[in-house]
C-alpha positions as a Markdown table, in Angstrom:
| # | Residue | x | y | z |
|---|---|---|---|---|
| 1 | Met | 100.6 | 134.3 | 68.6 |
| 2 | Ser | 100.4 | 136.9 | 65.9 |
| 3 | Ile | 104.2 | 136.8 | 65.5 |
| 4 | Arg | 104.1 | 133.0 | 64.9 |
| 5 | Ala | 101.2 | 133.5 | 62.4 |
| 6 | Glu | 103.1 | 136.2 | 60.6 |
| 7 | Ala | 106.2 | 134.1 | 60.4 |
| 8 | His | 104.2 | 131.2 | 59.1 |
| 9 | Gly | 102.6 | 133.4 | 56.5 |
| 10 | Thr | 105.9 | 134.6 | 55.0 |
| 11 | Gln | 106.5 | 131.0 | 53.8 |
| 12 | Gln | 103.3 | 130.8 | 51.7 |
| 13 | Ala | 104.6 | 130.9 | 48.2 |
| 14 | Pro | 102.6 | 129.7 | 45.2 |
| 15 | Gly | 103.8 | 126.2 | 45.6 |
| 16 | Ala | 103.7 | 126.2 | 49.4 |
| 17 | Phe | 101.0 | 123.5 | 49.7 |
| 18 | Trp | 102.8 | 121.0 | 47.4 |
| 19 | Arg | 106.2 | 121.8 | 48.9 |
| 20 | Glu | 105.1 | 121.3 | 52.5 |
| 21 | Leu | 103.1 | 118.2 | 51.4 |
| 22 | Arg | 106.3 | 116.7 | 49.8 |
| 23 | Glu | 108.2 | 117.3 | 53.0 |
| 24 | Ser | 105.5 | 115.7 | 55.1 |
| 25 | Phe | 105.7 | 112.6 | 52.9 |
| 26 | Arg | 109.4 | 112.5 | 53.3 |
| 27 | Asn | 109.1 | 112.7 | 57.1 |
| 28 | Pro | 106.1 | 110.6 | 58.0 |
| 29 | Glu | 107.2 | 109.9 | 61.6 |
| 30 | Phe | 104.8 | 112.4 | 63.2 |
| 31 | Trp | 101.6 | 112.0 | 61.3 |
| 32 | Ala | 101.9 | 108.2 | 60.9 |
| 33 | Leu | 102.7 | 107.7 | 64.6 |
| 34 | Thr | 100.0 | 110.1 | 65.9 |
| 35 | Ser | 97.3 | 108.5 | 63.7 |
| 36 | Trp | 98.3 | 105.0 | 64.8 |
| 37 | Leu | 98.3 | 106.0 | 68.5 |
| 38 | Asp | 94.9 | 107.5 | 68.1 |
| 39 | Ile | 93.5 | 104.3 | 66.6 |
| 40 | Met | 95.1 | 102.2 | 69.3 |
| 41 | Val | 93.6 | 104.4 | 72.0 |
| 42 | Arg | 90.2 | 104.0 | 70.4 |
| 43 | Ala | 90.6 | 100.3 | 70.4 |
| 44 | Arg | 91.9 | 100.0 | 74.0 |
| 45 | Arg | 89.0 | 102.0 | 75.4 |
| 46 | Ser | 86.7 | 99.1 | 74.6 |
| 47 | Arg | 86.8 | 95.6 | 76.0 |
| 48 | Phe | 86.1 | 94.3 | 72.5 |
| 49 | Gly | 89.3 | 96.0 | 71.1 |
| 50 | Ile | 89.7 | 95.9 | 67.4 |
| 51 | Leu | 86.3 | 94.1 | 67.0 |
| 52 | Trp | 84.6 | 97.2 | 68.2 |
| 53 | Leu | 86.1 | 99.1 | 65.3 |
| 54 | Leu | 84.7 | 96.6 | 62.9 |
| 55 | Met | 81.2 | 97.1 | 64.2 |
| 56 | Pro | 80.2 | 100.1 | 62.0 |
| 57 | Ser | 80.8 | 98.0 | 58.8 |
| 58 | Ile | 78.9 | 95.1 | 60.2 |
| 59 | Val | 75.9 | 97.3 | 61.2 |
| 60 | Tyr | 75.8 | 99.2 | 57.9 |
| 61 | Val | 76.2 | 96.2 | 55.6 |
| 62 | Phe | 74.4 | 93.4 | 57.3 |
| 63 | Gly | 72.1 | 95.4 | 59.6 |
| 64 | Leu | 70.8 | 98.2 | 57.4 |
| 65 | Gly | 71.3 | 96.1 | 54.3 |
| 66 | Thr | 69.0 | 93.4 | 55.5 |
| 67 | Phe | 66.5 | 95.8 | 56.8 |
| 68 | Phe | 66.1 | 97.8 | 53.6 |
| 69 | Ala | 66.3 | 94.8 | 51.4 |
| 70 | Ser | 63.4 | 93.2 | 53.3 |
| 71 | Met | 61.4 | 96.3 | 52.6 |
| 72 | Arg | 61.9 | 95.6 | 48.9 |
| 73 | Gly | 60.6 | 92.0 | 49.3 |
| 74 | Gly | 63.8 | 90.0 | 49.8 |
| 75 | Val | 67.5 | 89.9 | 50.2 |
| 76 | Asn | 69.9 | 89.3 | 47.3 |
| 77 | Glu | 73.6 | 88.6 | 47.7 |
| 78 | Asp | 74.4 | 91.3 | 45.2 |
| 79 | Phe | 72.6 | 93.9 | 47.3 |
| 80 | Tyr | 75.1 | 93.2 | 50.2 |
| 81 | Val | 78.0 | 93.8 | 47.8 |
| 82 | His | 76.3 | 97.0 | 46.6 |
| 83 | Val | 75.9 | 98.2 | 50.2 |
| 84 | Ala | 79.4 | 97.1 | 51.4 |
| 85 | Leu | 81.3 | 98.8 | 48.5 |
| 86 | Gly | 79.2 | 102.0 | 48.6 |
| 87 | Ala | 79.4 | 102.3 | 52.4 |
| 88 | Met | 83.2 | 101.7 | 52.3 |
| 89 | Val | 83.8 | 104.6 | 49.9 |
| 90 | Phe | 81.3 | 106.9 | 51.6 |
| 91 | Arg | 82.7 | 106.2 | 55.1 |
| 92 | Thr | 86.3 | 106.8 | 53.9 |
| 93 | Leu | 85.5 | 110.2 | 52.3 |
| 94 | Met | 83.2 | 111.4 | 55.0 |
| 95 | Ser | 85.6 | 110.3 | 57.8 |
| 96 | Asn | 88.3 | 112.3 | 56.2 |
| 97 | Ile | 86.1 | 115.4 | 55.7 |
| 98 | Ile | 84.9 | 115.4 | 59.3 |
| 99 | Gly | 88.3 | 114.6 | 60.7 |
| 100 | Ser | 89.9 | 117.3 | 58.7 |
| 101 | Ala | 87.4 | 119.9 | 59.9 |
| 102 | Asn | 88.5 | 119.2 | 63.5 |
| 103 | Val | 92.2 | 118.4 | 63.0 |
| 104 | Phe | 93.7 | 121.8 | 63.5 |
| 105 | His | 91.7 | 122.5 | 66.7 |
| 106 | Gly | 92.6 | 119.1 | 68.0 |
| 107 | Ser | 96.3 | 119.8 | 67.3 |
| 108 | Phe | 96.4 | 123.3 | 68.9 |
| 109 | Ser | 99.5 | 122.7 | 71.1 |
| 110 | Phe | 101.6 | 121.3 | 68.2 |
| 111 | Ile | 100.6 | 124.1 | 65.8 |
| 112 | Met | 101.4 | 126.8 | 68.3 |
| 113 | Asp | 104.8 | 125.2 | 69.0 |
| 114 | Gly | 105.6 | 126.2 | 65.4 |
| 115 | His | 107.7 | 123.1 | 64.5 |
| 116 | Met | 105.1 | 121.1 | 62.5 |
| 117 | Arg | 103.9 | 121.6 | 59.0 |
| 118 | Leu | 100.1 | 122.0 | 58.6 |
| 119 | Thr | 100.2 | 119.3 | 56.0 |
| 120 | Asp | 101.4 | 116.8 | 58.6 |
| 121 | Phe | 97.9 | 117.1 | 60.2 |
| 122 | Leu | 96.2 | 116.8 | 56.9 |
| 123 | Leu | 98.0 | 113.5 | 56.3 |
| 124 | Glu | 97.1 | 112.4 | 59.8 |
| 125 | Ser | 93.5 | 112.8 | 58.9 |
| 126 | Leu | 94.0 | 110.9 | 55.7 |
| 127 | Ala | 95.7 | 108.1 | 57.5 |
| 128 | Lys | 92.8 | 107.7 | 59.9 |
| 129 | Ser | 90.3 | 107.6 | 57.0 |
| 130 | Phe | 92.5 | 104.9 | 55.4 |
| 131 | Phe | 92.2 | 102.9 | 58.5 |
| 132 | Asp | 88.4 | 103.2 | 58.4 |
| 133 | Leu | 88.6 | 101.8 | 54.9 |
| 134 | Leu | 90.6 | 98.8 | 56.1 |
| 135 | Met | 87.9 | 98.2 | 58.8 |
| 136 | Tyr | 85.4 | 97.8 | 56.0 |
| 137 | Leu | 87.4 | 95.3 | 54.0 |
| 138 | Pro | 86.4 | 92.2 | 56.0 |
| 139 | Ala | 82.7 | 92.9 | 55.4 |
| 140 | Val | 83.4 | 93.7 | 51.8 |
| 141 | Ile | 85.3 | 90.4 | 51.3 |
| 142 | Val | 82.5 | 88.4 | 53.0 |
| 143 | Thr | 79.8 | 89.9 | 50.8 |
| 144 | Met | 81.8 | 89.3 | 47.6 |
| 145 | Val | 82.4 | 85.6 | 48.6 |
| 146 | Met | 78.6 | 85.3 | 49.3 |
| 147 | Trp | 77.8 | 86.8 | 45.8 |
| 148 | Gly | 80.5 | 85.1 | 43.8 |
| 149 | His | 80.2 | 87.1 | 40.7 |
| 150 | Val | 82.8 | 89.8 | 41.2 |
| 151 | Ser | 84.5 | 91.1 | 38.0 |
| 152 | Pro | 88.3 | 90.4 | 38.1 |
| 153 | Ile | 88.9 | 93.4 | 35.8 |
| 154 | Gly | 86.9 | 95.5 | 38.2 |
| 155 | Leu | 89.1 | 94.4 | 41.1 |
| 156 | Leu | 92.2 | 95.5 | 39.2 |
| 157 | Leu | 90.6 | 98.9 | 38.4 |
| 158 | Ala | 89.8 | 99.3 | 42.1 |
| 159 | Ile | 93.4 | 100.1 | 42.9 |
| 160 | Pro | 93.9 | 103.2 | 40.6 |
| 161 | Thr | 90.3 | 104.2 | 41.5 |
| 162 | Leu | 91.2 | 104.2 | 45.2 |
| 163 | Leu | 94.2 | 106.3 | 44.4 |
| 164 | Leu | 92.0 | 108.8 | 42.5 |
| 165 | Ile | 89.6 | 108.9 | 45.5 |
| 166 | Tyr | 92.5 | 109.6 | 47.9 |
| 167 | Ile | 93.8 | 112.4 | 45.6 |
| 168 | Asn | 90.4 | 114.0 | 46.0 |
| 169 | Ala | 90.4 | 113.2 | 49.7 |
| 170 | Leu | 93.6 | 115.2 | 49.9 |
| 171 | Trp | 92.2 | 118.4 | 48.5 |
| 172 | Met | 89.1 | 118.0 | 50.6 |
| 173 | Ser | 91.2 | 117.6 | 53.6 |
| 174 | Ala | 93.0 | 120.9 | 52.9 |
| 175 | Val | 89.9 | 122.9 | 52.2 |
| 176 | Phe | 87.7 | 121.5 | 55.0 |
| 177 | Ala | 90.6 | 121.8 | 57.5 |
| 178 | Leu | 90.9 | 125.5 | 56.7 |
| 179 | Leu | 87.2 | 126.0 | 57.0 |
| 180 | Gly | 87.2 | 124.1 | 60.3 |
| 181 | Ala | 89.9 | 126.2 | 61.7 |
| 182 | Arg | 88.0 | 129.4 | 60.8 |
| 183 | Phe | 84.6 | 128.2 | 62.0 |
| 184 | Ser | 85.0 | 126.1 | 65.2 |
| 185 | Asp | 81.5 | 124.5 | 64.9 |
| 186 | Phe | 82.0 | 123.5 | 61.2 |
| 187 | Gly | 82.9 | 119.9 | 62.1 |
| 188 | Gln | 79.7 | 119.4 | 64.0 |
| 189 | Leu | 77.7 | 120.8 | 61.1 |
| 190 | Leu | 79.4 | 118.4 | 58.8 |
| 191 | Ala | 78.6 | 115.5 | 61.1 |
| 192 | Asn | 74.9 | 116.3 | 61.0 |
| 193 | Val | 75.0 | 116.9 | 57.2 |
| 194 | Ser | 76.7 | 113.5 | 56.7 |
| 195 | Ile | 73.4 | 111.7 | 57.7 |
| 196 | Phe | 71.6 | 113.5 | 54.8 |
| 197 | Met | 74.4 | 112.8 | 52.4 |
| 198 | Phe | 74.4 | 109.1 | 53.3 |
| 199 | Leu | 70.7 | 108.9 | 52.5 |
| 200 | Leu | 71.1 | 110.9 | 49.3 |
| 201 | Thr | 73.8 | 108.5 | 48.1 |
| 202 | Pro | 72.7 | 105.2 | 46.5 |
| 203 | Ile | 74.2 | 102.9 | 49.1 |
| 204 | Ile | 71.2 | 101.2 | 50.7 |
| 205 | Trp | 69.1 | 101.7 | 47.5 |
| 206 | Tyr | 69.8 | 101.6 | 43.7 |
| 207 | Ser | 70.4 | 104.6 | 41.6 |
| 208 | Glu | 67.9 | 103.3 | 39.0 |
| 209 | Met | 65.2 | 104.2 | 41.6 |
| 210 | Met | 65.9 | 107.9 | 40.9 |
| 211 | Pro | 65.2 | 108.7 | 37.2 |
| 212 | Ala | 67.5 | 111.4 | 35.8 |
| 213 | Gly | 64.5 | 113.6 | 35.0 |
| 214 | Ser | 63.1 | 113.7 | 38.5 |
| 215 | Leu | 64.1 | 116.2 | 41.2 |
| 216 | Arg | 65.5 | 113.5 | 43.4 |
| 217 | Gly | 67.4 | 112.1 | 40.5 |
| 218 | Gln | 69.0 | 115.4 | 39.8 |
| 219 | Leu | 69.9 | 115.9 | 43.5 |
| 220 | Met | 71.5 | 112.4 | 43.5 |
| 221 | Arg | 73.6 | 113.2 | 40.4 |
| 222 | Phe | 74.7 | 116.5 | 41.9 |
| 223 | Asn | 75.9 | 114.7 | 44.9 |
| 224 | Pro | 79.7 | 114.1 | 44.6 |
| 225 | Phe | 79.6 | 111.0 | 46.8 |
| 226 | Tyr | 77.4 | 109.3 | 44.3 |
| 227 | His | 80.0 | 109.6 | 41.5 |
| 228 | Phe | 82.9 | 108.5 | 43.7 |
| 229 | Val | 80.9 | 105.5 | 44.8 |
| 230 | Glu | 79.8 | 104.8 | 41.3 |
| 231 | Ile | 83.3 | 104.8 | 39.7 |
| 232 | Phe | 84.6 | 102.4 | 42.4 |
| 233 | Arg | 81.6 | 100.0 | 42.8 |
| 234 | Ala | 80.3 | 99.6 | 39.2 |
| 235 | Pro | 83.4 | 97.9 | 37.6 |
| 236 | Ile | 83.7 | 95.5 | 40.6 |
| 237 | Met | 80.1 | 94.4 | 40.1 |
| 238 | Gly | 80.5 | 94.1 | 36.4 |
| 239 | Asn | 78.5 | 97.2 | 35.5 |
| 240 | Gln | 79.2 | 100.1 | 33.2 |
| 241 | Ile | 80.2 | 103.5 | 34.7 |
| 242 | Glu | 78.0 | 106.4 | 33.6 |
| 243 | Pro | 80.0 | 108.9 | 31.5 |
| 244 | Leu | 78.6 | 111.6 | 33.7 |
| 245 | Ser | 80.4 | 110.1 | 36.7 |
| 246 | Leu | 83.7 | 110.0 | 34.8 |
| 247 | Trp | 83.3 | 113.7 | 33.7 |
| 248 | Tyr | 82.2 | 114.7 | 37.2 |
| 249 | Val | 85.1 | 113.1 | 39.0 |
| 250 | Gly | 87.6 | 114.4 | 36.5 |
| 251 | Val | 86.4 | 118.0 | 36.7 |
| 252 | Ile | 86.0 | 118.0 | 40.5 |
| 253 | Thr | 89.6 | 116.5 | 40.9 |
| 254 | Val | 91.2 | 119.3 | 38.8 |
| 255 | Val | 89.1 | 122.1 | 40.3 |
| 256 | Gly | 89.5 | 120.8 | 43.8 |
| 257 | Leu | 93.3 | 120.6 | 43.6 |
| 258 | Leu | 93.4 | 124.2 | 42.3 |
| 259 | Val | 91.1 | 125.4 | 45.0 |
| 260 | Ala | 93.2 | 123.6 | 47.7 |
| 261 | Thr | 96.4 | 125.1 | 46.3 |
| 262 | Phe | 95.1 | 128.6 | 46.3 |
| 263 | Ala | 93.3 | 128.3 | 49.7 |
| 264 | Tyr | 96.4 | 126.9 | 51.4 |
| 265 | Arg | 98.6 | 129.6 | 50.0 |
| 266 | Arg | 96.1 | 132.4 | 51.0 |
| 267 | Tyr | 94.8 | 131.2 | 54.3 |
| 268 | Ala | 97.2 | 128.7 | 56.0 |
| 269 | Arg | 99.0 | 131.6 | 57.6 |
| 270 | Phe | 95.9 | 132.5 | 59.6 |
| 271 | Val | 95.4 | 129.1 | 61.2 |
| 272 | Pro | 97.3 | 129.9 | 64.4 |
| 273 | Leu | 95.1 | 133.0 | 64.8 |
| 274 | Trp | 91.9 | 131.2 | 64.1 |
| 275 | Ile | 92.4 | 128.2 | 66.5 |
């Protein structure tokens, strides 16, 4: 094991992360097929098939959405769109983070075989999170049709915004995968923290309910999920994006990519030892 780890470590040059990532994109057979097979297995385990994979979006949007809206005195169609768009972005990022934290341990035999790049497993996690995003699209489309006031310009901006979100998901995948390899229970910890992060993100409530000067408002604005949700959801619903969110996402994108590049170069060699 140590010989394999040492051999892998000799390849970690300053551009190792981007070089291996480029090779993984050029050869998508492994990560694309394994992610697809995993999704198919999940669907076939249930009698409801693909419908079962749509259930989380239905429960979050129409179940929780109706419940929390009734607590506020009534249900508005725009609230369903608010919930659907927010839940889709949050689910995509959190699914990628939790999946990445467990991906190296779940791919032990492939990694120890020594023929696969670690970036292949990172892209496998990203592919699965993209599938989770697609499972939210039907609910999102239904809510937007119900509301009927979606901004066409916002829809066009949604495409580059999703690209930006997945660029961030990439560096998150690299960082959290390394942490998950080092600490075997890290994925379970993230799964528990995700509940708190969901409640802290304005998905089933409005950000206006948390004034910037309050402690809860400051916590919400420190939460990165809030800003990713905001830059995606606000234009579609015809709202202005807070300048703070644009600055926050810009800074975290640059810093996150730098951290992922350094962490991969420094610690990827130890993954075979850690798992």
